[in-house]
Amino acid sequence: MLLNGRNFTSISKLAGTSKQLLQHFWYGTRAQMNAHLKGRDLLTLQNYTADELKYLLWMASDLKQRIKHRGEYLPLMQGKSLAMIFEKRSTRTRLSAETGFALLGGHPSFLTTQDIHLGTNESLTDTARVLSSMTNAILARVYNHNDLDLMAKEATIPIINGLSDLYHPLQILADYLTLQEHYGGLKGLTIAWIGDGNNVLHSFMASAAKLGAHLRIATPRGFEPDPRITKITKQSSKEYGTKLLLTTDPLEAADSANVLVTDTWISMGQEEEKRERLKAFQGYQITMQTAKSAASNWTFLHCLPRKPEEVDDEVFYSPRSLVFQEAENRKWTIMAVMVSLLTDYSPQLQKPTF
């Protein structure tokens, strides 16, 4: 058997009897073979293959084990800087990116609309070009996804979507890592989304089938996911042999589901619609009654911040709720994204089962 033109037996002799050295070579080589992400943008998980998504989750597991559980110091971002543009408030995205990048030895710079005139006094094109000359990557949380597309076109460094009106890819990577840790794998899981057809749901729809997970989606009439994304999701489900259900009945969506998921019904920028939305979403609160329709091993996810009308306390604070593990995993998955897009580092630990 040949690996990179060298005989595996010869490599075994060079490594001696050290199993650790052999695993370091074997898993590192496999990582390099499976994904070439350095220099890429992360705007939507739609643009990433199944192997690339698994690679990011593998990287997150690797960093979490080595840094958190083994206490290792990995200055993989030493000498690098990250521009963090935030048009919207943030807790988890800001903290995970800022502390994660610093933990890896890099320098994050947090920029709000008070600090930077994104597309106002200075064009997006000019901003992207200036930041490209001073930093190594841009993480942007924006209202309009088209702004990210334009920045990606004009920048010469990776652009990372910290949330837009269409997608929230960093959140979904954290969700997948949480489910992988809890269930030991993702293939065959049924995820039930009960709530708004929003950016978080769109990111599930852009990726679940690639990982072998089924989706059951319940949204009120008038609050369905984007029809363009629905069309792509239907095609993806056929391609990967997974099941997709779209309904207006929360209990139908929850039927036999392993994972119950919801999100805020009123996102930032939708405050004027609050009364209309609360009326439309009556009956969509996730409760133990909802869970009776789910599989016996059901769990609950919510990207936070949470409101009681979306899920009651009995579910939210129950042992079945993984929301705080999910919140922490935002840090490890965003670190995995930054390491993958900016360095040549490959996971050193064994690849998890997906």
PDB file of N, CA and C in Angstrom, residues 164-167 193-205 217-230 246-247 261-267 270 277 281 284:
ATOM      1  N   SER A 164     -26.430  35.807   9.288  1.00  0.00           N
ATOM      2  CA  SER A 164     -27.055  36.717   8.330  1.00  0.00           C
ATOM      3  C   SER A 164     -28.542  36.415   8.309  1.00  0.00           C
ATOM      4  N   ASP A 165     -29.279  37.153   7.503  1.00  0.00           N
ATOM      5  CA  ASP A 165     -30.715  36.897   7.445  1.00  0.00           C
ATOM      6  C   ASP A 165     -31.038  35.545   6.814  1.00  0.00           C
ATOM      7  N   LEU A 166     -30.093  34.961   6.088  1.00  0.00           N
ATOM      8  CA  LEU A 166     -30.349  33.684   5.416  1.00  0.00           C
ATOM      9  C   LEU A 166     -29.786  32.474   6.153  1.00  0.00           C
ATOM     10  N   TYR A 167     -28.601  32.615   6.757  1.00  0.00           N
ATOM     11  CA  TYR A 167     -27.920  31.448   7.331  1.00  0.00           C
ATOM     12  C   TYR A 167     -27.237  31.779   8.659  1.00  0.00           C
ATOM     13  N   TRP A 193     -37.704  20.296  13.648  1.00  0.00           N
ATOM     14  CA  TRP A 193     -37.671  21.753  13.849  1.00  0.00           C
ATOM     15  C   TRP A 193     -39.108  22.229  14.033  1.00  0.00           C
ATOM     16  N   ILE A 194     -39.362  22.931  15.147  1.00  0.00           N
ATOM     17  CA  ILE A 194     -40.693  23.434  15.443  1.00  0.00           C
ATOM     18  C   ILE A 194     -40.588  24.925  15.720  1.00  0.00           C
ATOM     19  N   GLY A 195     -40.972  25.749  14.753  1.00  0.00           N
ATOM     20  CA  GLY A 195     -40.837  27.184  14.942  1.00  0.00           C
ATOM     21  C   GLY A 195     -40.788  27.953  13.639  1.00  0.00           C
ATOM     22  N   ASP A 196     -39.979  28.989  13.600  1.00  0.00           N
ATOM     23  CA  ASP A 196     -39.916  29.906  12.475  1.00  0.00           C
ATOM     24  C   ASP A 196     -39.032  29.355  11.357  1.00  0.00           C
ATOM     25  N   GLY A 197     -39.371  29.682  10.110  1.00  0.00           N
ATOM     26  CA  GLY A 197     -38.548  29.284   8.980  1.00  0.00           C
ATOM     27  C   GLY A 197     -37.409  30.265   8.779  1.00  0.00           C
ATOM     28  N   ASN A 198     -36.450  30.258   9.689  1.00  0.00           N
ATOM     29  CA  ASN A 198     -35.445  31.320   9.743  1.00  0.00           C
ATOM     30  C   ASN A 198     -34.052  30.856   9.312  1.00  0.00           C
ATOM     31  N   ASN A 199     -33.051  31.688   9.612  1.00  0.00           N
ATOM     32  CA  ASN A 199     -31.679  31.406   9.188  1.00  0.00           C
ATOM     33  C   ASN A 199     -31.091  30.154   9.831  1.00  0.00           C
ATOM     34  N   VAL A 200     -31.447  29.869  11.077  1.00  0.00           N
ATOM     35  CA  VAL A 200     -30.939  28.668  11.742  1.00  0.00           C
ATOM     36  C   VAL A 200     -31.503  27.420  11.052  1.00  0.00           C
ATOM     37  N   LEU A 201     -32.799  27.447  10.784  1.00  0.00           N
ATOM     38  CA  LEU A 201     -33.412  26.337  10.061  1.00  0.00           C
ATOM     39  C   LEU A 201     -32.772  26.178   8.679  1.00  0.00           C
ATOM     40  N   HIS A 202     -32.549  27.273   7.988  1.00  0.00           N
ATOM     41  CA  HIS A 202     -31.936  27.200   6.655  1.00  0.00           C
ATOM     42  C   HIS A 202     -30.582  26.489   6.694  1.00  0.00           C
ATOM     43  N   SER A 203     -29.827  26.717   7.757  1.00  0.00           N
ATOM     44  CA  SER A 203     -28.523  26.061   7.861  1.00  0.00           C
ATOM     45  C   SER A 203     -28.665  24.576   8.152  1.00  0.00           C
ATOM     46  N   PHE A 204     -29.671  24.174   8.920  1.00  0.00           N
ATOM     47  CA  PHE A 204     -29.967  22.752   9.063  1.00  0.00           C
ATOM     48  C   PHE A 204     -30.317  22.154   7.698  1.00  0.00           C
ATOM     49  N   MET A 205     -31.162  22.851   6.964  1.00  0.00           N
ATOM     50  CA  MET A 205     -31.631  22.353   5.674  1.00  0.00           C
ATOM     51  C   MET A 205     -30.486  22.238   4.663  1.00  0.00           C
ATOM     52  N   ILE A 217     -39.999  19.354   9.663  1.00  0.00           N
ATOM     53  CA  ILE A 217     -40.093  20.797   9.873  1.00  0.00           C
ATOM     54  C   ILE A 217     -41.542  21.235  10.022  1.00  0.00           C
ATOM     55  N   ALA A 218     -41.843  21.896  11.135  1.00  0.00           N
ATOM     56  CA  ALA A 218     -43.180  22.461  11.346  1.00  0.00           C
ATOM     57  C   ALA A 218     -43.064  23.975  11.507  1.00  0.00           C
ATOM     58  N   THR A 219     -43.704  24.716  10.612  1.00  0.00           N
ATOM     59  CA  THR A 219     -43.750  26.177  10.698  1.00  0.00           C
ATOM     60  C   THR A 219     -45.191  26.629  10.476  1.00  0.00           C
ATOM     61  N   PRO A 220     -45.609  27.734  11.088  1.00  0.00           N
ATOM     62  CA  PRO A 220     -46.948  28.249  10.810  1.00  0.00           C
ATOM     63  C   PRO A 220     -47.050  28.721   9.356  1.00  0.00           C
ATOM     64  N   ARG A 221     -48.265  28.757   8.847  1.00  0.00           N
ATOM     65  CA  ARG A 221     -48.472  29.281   7.494  1.00  0.00           C
ATOM     66  C   ARG A 221     -47.998  30.735   7.423  1.00  0.00           C
ATOM     67  N   GLY A 222     -47.254  31.040   6.391  1.00  0.00           N
ATOM     68  CA  GLY A 222     -46.707  32.377   6.236  1.00  0.00           C
ATOM     69  C   GLY A 222     -45.321  32.544   6.830  1.00  0.00           C
ATOM     70  N   PHE A 223     -44.834  31.523   7.523  1.00  0.00           N
ATOM     71  CA  PHE A 223     -43.514  31.583   8.152  1.00  0.00           C
ATOM     72  C   PHE A 223     -42.639  30.396   7.719  1.00  0.00           C
ATOM     73  N   GLU A 224     -42.902  29.889   6.525  1.00  0.00           N
ATOM     74  CA  GLU A 224     -42.165  28.756   5.987  1.00  0.00           C
ATOM     75  C   GLU A 224     -40.732  29.172   5.629  1.00  0.00           C
ATOM     76  N   PRO A 225     -39.834  28.196   5.501  1.00  0.00           N
ATOM     77  CA  PRO A 225     -38.473  28.524   5.061  1.00  0.00           C
ATOM     78  C   PRO A 225     -38.469  29.059   3.631  1.00  0.00           C
ATOM     79  N   ASP A 226     -37.374  29.684   3.253  1.00  0.00           N
ATOM     80  CA  ASP A 226     -37.216  30.254   1.928  1.00  0.00           C
ATOM     81  C   ASP A 226     -37.443  29.177   0.864  1.00  0.00           C
ATOM     82  N   PRO A 227     -38.333  29.399  -0.099  1.00  0.00           N
ATOM     83  CA  PRO A 227     -38.638  28.374  -1.103  1.00  0.00           C
ATOM     84  C   PRO A 227     -37.430  27.953  -1.935  1.00  0.00           C
ATOM     85  N   ARG A 228     -36.476  28.850  -2.142  1.00  0.00           N
ATOM     86  CA  ARG A 228     -35.262  28.480  -2.879  1.00  0.00           C
ATOM     87  C   ARG A 228     -34.452  27.455  -2.103  1.00  0.00           C
ATOM     88  N   ILE A 229     -34.375  27.661  -0.781  1.00  0.00           N
ATOM     89  CA  ILE A 229     -33.630  26.725   0.060  1.00  0.00           C
ATOM     90  C   ILE A 229     -34.388  25.413   0.196  1.00  0.00           C
ATOM     91  N   THR A 230     -35.716  25.493   0.250  1.00  0.00           N
ATOM     92  CA  THR A 230     -36.530  24.271   0.311  1.00  0.00           C
ATOM     93  C   THR A 230     -36.318  23.412  -0.928  1.00  0.00           C
ATOM     94  N   LEU A 246     -42.285  18.613   5.581  1.00  0.00           N
ATOM     95  CA  LEU A 246     -42.663  19.998   5.875  1.00  0.00           C
ATOM     96  C   LEU A 246     -44.148  20.021   6.203  1.00  0.00           C
ATOM     97  N   THR A 247     -44.479  20.571   7.364  1.00  0.00           N
ATOM     98  CA  THR A 247     -45.852  20.549   7.845  1.00  0.00           C
ATOM     99  C   THR A 247     -46.124  21.817   8.657  1.00  0.00           C
ATOM    100  N   VAL A 261     -35.987  20.787  18.200  1.00  0.00           N
ATOM    101  CA  VAL A 261     -35.241  22.049  18.094  1.00  0.00           C
ATOM    102  C   VAL A 261     -36.201  23.205  17.849  1.00  0.00           C
ATOM    103  N   THR A 262     -35.925  24.323  18.500  1.00  0.00           N
ATOM    104  CA  THR A 262     -36.631  25.550  18.168  1.00  0.00           C
ATOM    105  C   THR A 262     -35.668  26.711  18.320  1.00  0.00           C
ATOM    106  N   ASP A 263     -36.153  27.898  18.054  1.00  0.00           N
ATOM    107  CA  ASP A 263     -35.342  29.107  18.097  1.00  0.00           C
ATOM    108  C   ASP A 263     -36.274  30.268  18.433  1.00  0.00           C
ATOM    109  N   THR A 264     -35.719  31.441  18.569  1.00  0.00           N
ATOM    110  CA  THR A 264     -36.540  32.610  18.851  1.00  0.00           C
ATOM    111  C   THR A 264     -37.579  32.816  17.751  1.00  0.00           C
ATOM    112  N   TRP A 265     -38.760  33.221  18.143  1.00  0.00           N
ATOM    113  CA  TRP A 265     -39.807  33.521  17.155  1.00  0.00           C
ATOM    114  C   TRP A 265     -39.674  34.952  16.648  1.00  0.00           C
ATOM    115  N   ILE A 266     -38.941  35.767  17.396  1.00  0.00           N
ATOM    116  CA  ILE A 266     -38.821  37.185  17.035  1.00  0.00           C
ATOM    117  C   ILE A 266     -37.341  37.541  16.996  1.00  0.00           C
ATOM    118  N   SER A 267     -36.755  37.515  15.821  1.00  0.00           N
ATOM    119  CA  SER A 267     -35.338  37.807  15.673  1.00  0.00           C
ATOM    120  C   SER A 267     -35.092  39.311  15.725  1.00  0.00           C
ATOM    121  N   GLN A 270     -37.100  42.264  13.981  1.00  0.00           N
ATOM    122  CA  GLN A 270     -38.504  41.881  13.785  1.00  0.00           C
ATOM    123  C   GLN A 270     -39.386  42.315  14.951  1.00  0.00           C
ATOM    124  N   ARG A 277     -46.527  37.819  15.374  1.00  0.00           N
ATOM    125  CA  ARG A 277     -45.807  36.555  15.442  1.00  0.00           C
ATOM    126  C   ARG A 277     -46.262  35.707  16.632  1.00  0.00           C
ATOM    127  N   PHE A 281     -47.772  31.884  16.230  1.00  0.00           N
ATOM    128  CA  PHE A 281     -47.026  30.738  16.765  1.00  0.00           C
ATOM    129  C   PHE A 281     -47.718  30.087  17.962  1.00  0.00           C
ATOM    130  N   TYR A 284     -47.127  26.305  19.244  1.00  0.00           N
ATOM    131  CA  TYR A 284     -45.793  25.847  18.825  1.00  0.00           C
ATOM    132  C   TYR A 284     -44.800  25.741  19.979  1.00  0.00           C
TER     133      TYR A 284
END
